[in-house]
mmCIF file of C-alpha atoms in Angstrom:
data_model
loop_
_atom_site.group_PDB
_atom_site.id
_atom_site.type_symbol
_atom_site.label_atom_id
_atom_site.label_comp_id
_atom_site.label_asym_id
_atom_site.label_seq_id
_atom_site.Cartn_x
_atom_site.Cartn_y
_atom_site.Cartn_z
ATOM 1 C CA UNK A 281 44.622 62.380 127.995
ATOM 2 C CA UNK A 282 45.271 61.962 124.271
ATOM 3 C CA UNK A 283 46.032 65.667 123.957
ATOM 4 C CA UNK A 284 48.426 65.479 126.891
ATOM 5 C CA UNK A 285 50.261 62.561 125.275
ATOM 6 C CA UNK A 286 50.518 64.464 122.005
ATOM 7 C CA UNK A 287 51.886 67.513 123.808
ATOM 8 C CA UNK A 288 54.373 65.303 125.645
ATOM 9 C CA UNK A 289 55.615 63.863 122.367
ATOM 10 C CA UNK A 290 55.983 67.333 120.890
ATOM 11 C CA UNK A 291 57.843 68.498 123.984
ATOM 12 C CA UNK A 292 60.240 65.545 123.819
ATOM 13 C CA UNK A 293 60.809 66.096 120.108
ATOM 14 C CA UNK A 294 61.570 69.778 120.656
ATOM 15 C CA UNK A 295 63.785 68.925 123.643
ATOM 16 C CA UNK A 296 65.905 66.365 121.790
ATOM 17 C CA UNK A 297 66.114 68.589 118.703
ATOM 18 C CA UNK A 298 67.310 71.456 120.913
ATOM 19 C CA UNK A 299 69.913 69.218 122.541
ATOM 20 C CA UNK A 300 71.022 68.047 119.096
ATOM 21 C CA UNK A 301 71.487 71.647 117.915
ATOM 22 C CA UNK A 302 73.231 72.627 121.162
ATOM 23 C CA UNK A 303 75.703 69.764 120.900
ATOM 24 C CA UNK A 304 76.616 70.315 117.273
ATOM 25 C CA UNK A 305 79.081 69.455 115.807
ATOM 26 C CA UNK A 306 79.580 66.738 118.449
ATOM 27 C CA UNK A 307 76.184 65.200 117.761
ATOM 28 C CA UNK A 308 76.858 65.185 114.032
ATOM 29 C CA UNK A 309 80.222 63.494 114.526
ATOM 30 C CA UNK A 310 78.648 60.841 116.730
ATOM 31 C CA UNK A 311 75.909 60.182 114.172
ATOM 32 C CA UNK A 312 78.555 59.955 111.459
ATOM 33 C CA UNK A 313 80.427 57.398 113.558
ATOM 34 C CA UNK A 314 77.282 55.304 114.105
ATOM 35 C CA UNK A 315 76.518 55.318 110.373
ATOM 36 C CA UNK A 316 80.124 54.440 109.572
ATOM 37 C CA UNK A 317 80.140 51.634 112.142
ATOM 38 C CA UNK A 318 76.920 50.165 110.736
ATOM 39 C CA UNK A 319 77.948 50.365 107.080
ATOM 40 C CA UNK A 320 81.723 49.963 106.974
ATOM 41 C CA UNK A 321 83.167 46.946 105.212
ATOM 42 C CA UNK A 322 86.680 47.602 106.489
ATOM 43 C CA UNK A 323 88.586 44.712 108.001
ATOM 44 C CA UNK A 324 87.966 44.539 111.757
ATOM 45 C CA UNK A 325 89.904 42.496 114.316
ATOM 46 C CA UNK A 326 88.917 42.453 117.977
ATOM 47 C CA UNK A 327 89.755 40.396 121.020
ATOM 48 C CA UNK A 328 91.248 40.371 124.509
ATOM 49 C CA UNK A 329 94.649 39.855 126.047
ATOM 50 C CA UNK A 330 95.120 38.764 129.646
ATOM 51 C CA UNK A 331 97.572 40.485 131.947
ATOM 52 C CA UNK A 332 97.784 40.547 135.742
ATOM 53 C CA UNK A 333 94.261 39.206 136.112
ATOM 54 C CA UNK A 334 92.665 41.651 133.668
ATOM 55 C CA UNK A 335 91.082 41.058 130.291
ATOM 56 C CA UNK A 336 92.107 43.966 128.067
ATOM 57 C CA UNK A 337 89.769 44.589 125.157
ATOM 58 C CA UNK A 338 91.062 45.868 121.827
ATOM 59 C CA UNK A 339 89.759 46.462 118.317
ATOM 60 C CA UNK A 340 91.669 47.231 115.122
ATOM 61 C CA UNK A 341 90.108 48.689 111.990
ATOM 62 C CA UNK A 342 91.540 48.725 108.481
ATOM 63 C CA UNK A 343 94.963 48.052 107.063
ATOM 64 C CA UNK A 344 98.120 50.053 106.496
ATOM 65 C CA UNK A 345 100.473 51.947 108.772
ATOM 66 C CA UNK A 346 99.181 51.633 112.364
ATOM 67 C CA UNK A 347 97.873 54.440 114.541
ATOM 68 C CA UNK A 348 97.156 53.638 118.186
ATOM 69 C CA UNK A 349 94.481 55.707 119.940
ATOM 70 C CA UNK A 350 94.666 55.780 123.749
ATOM 71 C CA UNK A 351 91.702 57.316 125.576
ATOM 72 C CA UNK A 352 91.716 59.324 128.785
ATOM 73 C CA UNK A 353 90.942 58.278 132.332
ATOM 74 C CA UNK A 354 87.265 57.600 133.112
ATOM 75 C CA UNK A 355 86.367 57.329 129.425
ATOM 76 C CA UNK A 356 86.690 54.476 126.916
ATOM 77 C CA UNK A 357 87.662 53.750 123.325
ATOM 78 C CA UNK A 358 84.334 55.115 122.044
ATOM 79 C CA UNK A 359 85.529 58.609 123.010
ATOM 80 C CA UNK A 360 87.434 58.665 119.682
ATOM 81 C CA UNK A 361 84.189 58.677 117.659
ATOM 82 C CA UNK A 362 85.191 61.924 115.926
ATOM 83 C CA UNK A 363 88.518 60.471 114.773
ATOM 84 C CA UNK A 364 87.952 56.780 113.968
ATOM 85 C CA UNK A 365 86.103 56.969 110.613
ATOM 86 C CA UNK A 366 88.387 59.424 108.839
ATOM 87 C CA UNK A 367 91.567 57.837 110.199
ATOM 88 C CA UNK A 368 90.475 54.466 108.816
ATOM 89 C CA UNK A 369 89.421 56.035 105.519
ATOM 90 C CA UNK A 370 92.837 57.725 105.279
ATOM 91 C CA UNK A 371 94.320 54.263 104.711
ATOM 92 C CA UNK A 372 95.649 53.561 108.188
ATOM 93 C CA UNK A 373 95.166 50.676 110.590
ATOM 94 C CA UNK A 374 93.501 52.175 113.667
ATOM 95 C CA UNK A 375 93.943 50.363 116.988
ATOM 96 C CA UNK A 376 91.821 51.141 120.036
ATOM 97 C CA UNK A 377 92.222 49.801 123.554
ATOM 98 C CA UNK A 378 89.989 50.010 126.603
ATOM 99 C CA UNK A 379 92.282 50.770 129.545
ATOM 100 C CA UNK A 380 91.873 48.184 132.322
ATOM 101 C CA UNK A 381 88.739 48.832 134.328
ATOM 102 C CA UNK A 382 87.317 50.985 131.528
ATOM 103 C CA UNK A 383 84.950 50.065 128.716
ATOM 104 C CA UNK A 384 85.015 46.337 128.012
ATOM 105 C CA UNK A 385 88.270 45.731 129.916
ATOM 106 C CA UNK A 386 88.206 44.270 133.421
ATOM 107 C CA UNK A 387 90.208 45.789 136.316
ATOM 108 C CA UNK A 388 92.371 42.782 137.167
ATOM 109 C CA UNK A 389 94.086 42.332 140.519
ATOM 110 C CA UNK A 390 96.922 44.858 140.285
ATOM 111 C CA UNK A 391 96.810 48.518 141.261
ATOM 112 C CA UNK A 392 96.063 50.933 138.442
ATOM 113 C CA UNK A 393 99.318 52.586 137.403
ATOM 114 C CA UNK A 394 100.569 54.131 134.190
ATOM 115 C CA UNK A 395 103.294 51.490 134.017
ATOM 116 C CA UNK A 396 100.662 48.717 134.101
ATOM 117 C CA UNK A 397 98.611 50.543 131.445
ATOM 118 C CA UNK A 398 101.731 50.746 129.258
ATOM 119 C CA UNK A 399 102.441 47.045 129.781
ATOM 120 C CA UNK A 400 98.879 46.179 128.749
ATOM 121 C CA UNK A 401 99.305 48.307 125.645
ATOM 122 C CA UNK A 402 102.509 46.564 124.560
ATOM 123 C CA UNK A 403 100.860 43.163 124.971
ATOM 124 C CA UNK A 404 98.007 44.245 122.695
ATOM 125 C CA UNK A 405 100.516 45.417 120.090
ATOM 126 C CA UNK A 406 102.307 42.066 120.401
ATOM 127 C CA UNK A 407 99.019 40.202 119.872
ATOM 128 C CA UNK A 408 98.363 42.221 116.713
ATOM 129 C CA UNK A 409 101.917 41.770 115.449
ATOM 130 C CA UNK A 410 102.639 45.510 115.493
ATOM 131 C CA UNK A 411 106.283 46.252 116.156
ATOM 132 C CA UNK A 412 106.098 50.040 115.832
ATOM 133 C CA UNK A 413 103.210 52.501 115.779
ATOM 134 C CA UNK A 414 102.316 56.166 115.899
ATOM 135 C CA UNK A 415 100.324 56.998 119.038
ATOM 136 C CA UNK A 416 97.614 59.574 119.657
ATOM 137 C CA UNK A 417 96.946 59.779 123.387
ATOM 138 C CA UNK A 418 94.399 61.959 125.159
ATOM 139 C CA UNK A 419 94.934 62.916 128.824
ATOM 140 C CA UNK A 420 95.867 59.635 130.589
ATOM 141 C CA UNK A 421 96.369 58.158 127.122
ATOM 142 C CA UNK A 422 98.912 60.878 126.384
ATOM 143 C CA UNK A 423 100.759 60.023 129.598
ATOM 144 C CA UNK A 424 100.840 56.343 128.582
ATOM 145 C CA UNK A 425 102.221 57.392 125.190
ATOM 146 C CA UNK A 426 105.018 59.382 126.847
ATOM 147 C CA UNK A 427 105.912 56.437 129.095
ATOM 148 C CA UNK A 428 106.049 54.145 126.072
ATOM 149 C CA UNK A 429 108.260 56.689 124.317
ATOM 150 C CA UNK A 430 110.593 56.643 127.316
ATOM 151 C CA UNK A 431 110.621 52.940 128.183
ATOM 152 C CA UNK A 432 109.978 51.292 124.793
ATOM 153 C CA UNK A 433 111.240 53.789 122.182
ATOM 154 C CA UNK A 434 111.686 51.072 119.556
ATOM 155 C CA UNK A 435 107.916 50.528 119.562
ATOM 156 C CA UNK A 436 106.967 54.176 119.053
ATOM 157 C CA UNK A 437 106.962 56.256 115.889
ATOM 158 C CA UNK A 438 105.412 59.675 116.420
ATOM 159 C CA UNK A 439 103.465 60.782 119.505
ATOM 160 C CA UNK A 440 100.544 63.187 119.731
ATOM 161 C CA UNK A 441 99.891 63.989 123.386
ATOM 162 C CA UNK A 442 96.581 65.804 123.890
ATOM 163 C CA UNK A 443 95.948 67.474 127.272
ATOM 164 C CA UNK A 444 98.601 65.352 128.988
ATOM 165 C CA UNK A 445 100.598 66.261 132.080
ATOM 166 C CA UNK A 446 103.953 64.839 133.141
ATOM 167 C CA UNK A 447 103.490 65.613 136.862
ATOM 168 C CA UNK A 448 100.424 66.044 139.153
ATOM 169 C CA UNK A 449 101.352 69.704 139.643
ATOM 170 C CA UNK A 450 100.398 70.310 136.015
ATOM 171 C CA UNK A 451 96.683 70.047 136.816
ATOM 172 C CA UNK A 452 95.102 73.412 137.583
ATOM 173 C CA UNK A 453 93.755 73.506 141.126
ATOM 174 C CA UNK A 454 90.044 74.005 141.647
ATOM 175 C CA UNK A 455 88.679 76.629 144.045
ATOM 176 C CA UNK A 456 88.900 74.152 146.921
ATOM 177 C CA UNK A 457 92.550 73.440 146.044
ATOM 178 C CA UNK A 458 91.607 69.976 144.832
ATOM 179 C CA UNK A 459 93.515 69.243 141.618
ATOM 180 C CA UNK A 460 91.663 65.984 140.997
ATOM 181 C CA UNK A 461 88.198 67.543 141.182
ATOM 182 C CA UNK A 462 89.225 69.941 138.427
ATOM 183 C CA UNK A 463 89.370 66.902 136.125
ATOM 184 C CA UNK A 464 86.385 65.010 137.506
ATOM 185 C CA UNK A 465 83.778 67.069 139.387
ATOM 186 C CA UNK A 466 82.040 65.672 142.470
ATOM 187 C CA UNK A 467 79.249 63.177 141.955
ATOM 188 C CA UNK A 468 75.716 64.343 141.191
ATOM 189 C CA UNK A 469 73.007 61.703 141.082
ATOM 190 C CA UNK A 470 71.609 62.843 137.748
ATOM 191 C CA UNK A 471 75.036 62.436 136.183
ATOM 192 C CA UNK A 472 75.931 59.074 137.723
ATOM 193 C CA UNK A 473 74.531 57.040 134.845
ATOM 194 C CA UNK A 474 76.201 59.239 132.224
ATOM 195 C CA UNK A 475 79.580 58.957 133.951
ATOM 196 C CA UNK A 476 79.220 55.186 134.166
ATOM 197 C CA UNK A 477 78.339 55.048 130.466
ATOM 198 C CA UNK A 478 81.221 57.314 129.440
ATOM 199 C CA UNK A 479 83.800 55.291 131.365
ATOM 200 C CA UNK A 480 82.145 52.039 130.316
ATOM 201 C CA UNK A 481 82.346 50.840 133.921
ATOM 202 C CA UNK A 482 78.609 51.087 134.579
ATOM 203 C CA UNK A 483 77.762 50.340 138.194
ATOM 204 C CA UNK A 484 81.477 49.840 138.904
ATOM 205 C CA UNK A 485 82.205 53.459 137.985
ATOM 206 C CA UNK A 486 82.405 54.816 141.576
ATOM 207 C CA UNK A 487 85.123 52.316 142.498
ATOM 208 C CA UNK A 488 87.000 53.014 139.265
ATOM 209 C CA UNK A 489 86.712 56.756 139.773
ATOM 210 C CA UNK A 490 88.085 56.513 143.312
ATOM 211 C CA UNK A 491 91.116 54.533 142.137
ATOM 212 C CA UNK A 492 91.791 56.763 139.143
ATOM 213 C CA UNK A 493 91.534 59.896 141.286
ATOM 214 C CA UNK A 494 94.022 58.374 143.719
ATOM 215 C CA UNK A 495 96.376 57.774 140.776
ATOM 216 C CA UNK A 496 96.014 61.372 139.583
ATOM 217 C CA UNK A 497 97.087 62.664 142.999
ATOM 218 C CA UNK A 498 100.500 61.001 142.818
ATOM 219 C CA UNK A 499 101.260 60.348 139.146
ATOM 220 C CA UNK A 500 102.761 60.713 136.667
ATOM 221 C CA UNK A 501 106.198 61.536 137.996
ATOM 222 C CA UNK A 502 108.242 62.169 134.853
ATOM 223 C CA UNK A 503 111.355 64.279 135.418
ATOM 224 C CA UNK A 504 112.903 66.677 132.930
ATOM 225 C CA UNK A 505 115.659 64.157 132.330
ATOM 226 C CA UNK A 506 113.019 61.535 131.497
ATOM 227 C CA UNK A 507 111.344 63.839 129.001
ATOM 228 C CA UNK A 508 114.667 64.669 127.379
ATOM 229 C CA UNK A 509 115.216 60.952 126.732
ATOM 230 C CA UNK A 510 111.996 60.678 124.708
ATOM 231 C CA UNK A 511 113.251 61.044 121.144
ATOM 232 C CA UNK A 512 110.022 60.333 119.240
ATOM 233 C CA UNK A 513 108.780 63.370 117.283
ATOM 234 C CA UNK A 514 105.964 64.671 119.471
ATOM 235 C CA UNK A 515 103.089 67.092 119.035
ATOM 236 C CA UNK A 516 101.748 68.472 122.305
ATOM 237 C CA UNK A 517 98.146 69.689 121.985
ATOM 238 C CA UNK A 518 96.412 71.649 124.744
ATOM 239 C CA UNK A 519 93.111 73.470 124.983
ATOM 240 C CA UNK A 520 93.148 77.195 125.609
ATOM 241 C CA UNK A 521 90.957 76.578 128.676
ATOM 242 C CA UNK A 522 92.414 73.191 129.568
ATOM 243 C CA UNK A 523 92.642 71.979 133.144
ATOM 244 C CA UNK A 524 96.252 71.148 132.319
ATOM 245 C CA UNK A 525 98.141 74.350 133.025
ATOM 246 C CA UNK A 526 99.304 75.911 129.735
ATOM 247 C CA UNK A 527 102.795 76.738 131.087
ATOM 248 C CA UNK A 528 103.029 73.067 132.108
ATOM 249 C CA UNK A 529 102.135 71.987 128.567
ATOM 250 C CA UNK A 530 104.710 74.436 127.228
ATOM 251 C CA UNK A 531 107.305 73.009 129.600
ATOM 252 C CA UNK A 532 106.454 69.509 128.399
ATOM 253 C CA UNK A 533 107.033 70.505 124.777
ATOM 254 C CA UNK A 534 110.242 72.348 125.671
ATOM 255 C CA UNK A 535 111.731 69.449 127.615
ATOM 256 C CA UNK A 536 110.970 66.762 125.027
ATOM 257 C CA UNK A 537 113.808 66.155 122.603
ATOM 258 C CA UNK A 538 111.780 66.713 119.409
ATOM 259 C CA UNK A 539 108.473 68.404 120.117
ATOM 260 C CA UNK A 540 106.248 71.327 119.276
ATOM 261 C CA UNK A 541 103.033 72.597 120.828
ATOM 262 C CA UNK A 542 99.681 73.669 119.420
ATOM 263 C CA UNK A 543 96.960 75.416 121.431
ATOM 264 C CA UNK A 544 93.335 74.837 120.388
ATOM 265 C CA UNK A 545 91.564 78.151 120.956
ATOM 266 C CA UNK A 546 88.339 77.967 122.942
ATOM 267 C CA UNK A 547 88.861 74.307 123.863
ATOM 268 C CA UNK A 548 89.051 72.776 127.311
ATOM 269 C CA UNK A 549 90.161 69.300 128.323
ATOM 270 C CA UNK A 550 87.857 67.551 125.839
ATOM 271 C CA UNK A 551 89.185 69.043 122.598
ATOM 272 C CA UNK A 552 89.023 65.770 120.569
ATOM 273 C CA UNK A 553 85.239 65.819 121.127
ATOM 274 C CA UNK A 554 84.336 69.511 121.381
ATOM 275 C CA UNK A 555 86.844 70.824 118.814
ATOM 276 C CA UNK A 556 87.287 67.727 116.680
ATOM 277 C CA UNK A 557 87.770 69.599 113.395
ATOM 278 C CA UNK A 558 90.770 71.542 114.692
ATOM 279 C CA UNK A 559 92.257 68.523 116.463
ATOM 280 C CA UNK A 560 91.785 66.311 113.405
ATOM 281 C CA UNK A 561 93.553 68.878 111.232
ATOM 282 C CA UNK A 562 96.505 68.915 113.638
ATOM 283 C CA UNK A 563 96.635 65.099 113.687
ATOM 284 C CA UNK A 564 96.463 64.907 109.887
ATOM 285 C CA UNK A 565 99.210 67.491 109.422
ATOM 286 C CA UNK A 566 101.593 65.948 111.954
ATOM 287 C CA UNK A 567 101.122 62.391 110.705
ATOM 288 C CA UNK A 568 100.968 63.339 106.989
ATOM 289 C CA UNK A 569 97.437 62.001 106.525
ATOM 290 C CA UNK A 570 94.683 62.837 104.079
ATOM 291 C CA UNK A 571 91.599 64.131 105.872
#
């Protein structure tokens, strides 16, 4: 029995070491974030705002010119673990928000729409006394950034929209012609816990996923004329193997008043995690930051 236990420990050690190696550099970035979080002495402000029955959780690190990070659908503010430490250390104030229903934010009583997400975001900025900010948005977060650029241009400096679409047709269809499943594959029991952890919704993840998927089927609905009215300097970032159609991303950059596009080679829809070094370099260059 003792020998079996020893062999089990060795097996687990080898297994986790193999996973660690396989996930590099993601695992290294996450460890770096955990160390930074445990040791940082930077000023931290956190709290909640209430809107339409929801408690929206936010946290702000550091001081200086603000940068707002908006995560994607079915994830949470922790998904920026590869960006948070160096952005704070670059001398910027980094603001993170859990979209309603995600992370530490509650769903509230209104339907989940990009307009409601944008309204929540403005209320957080009001609470923090931020009149104008640069925004880095990933997927749904990029859509929210574009809506803010259209509807509240005075609040937006520069926009970086990563893997964002402006219309449901921009999502590449899966083999079963389901656009939504290309973003979020069907449920598998072994992955249920991980999905609930990643979205932060835990046991409420299935309900959140159903509502978010319903949103993806019909939104966003930004027209070319809408995009042309967005005057904020914008960097469109897409992965070479993104589930957002590359011609769609190119069309987004072309229609925006002041935009350019960068393609991250080898990346899919999760470039800020899987190709953080390249994405961070693009963010630093566009926002004139030291990395």
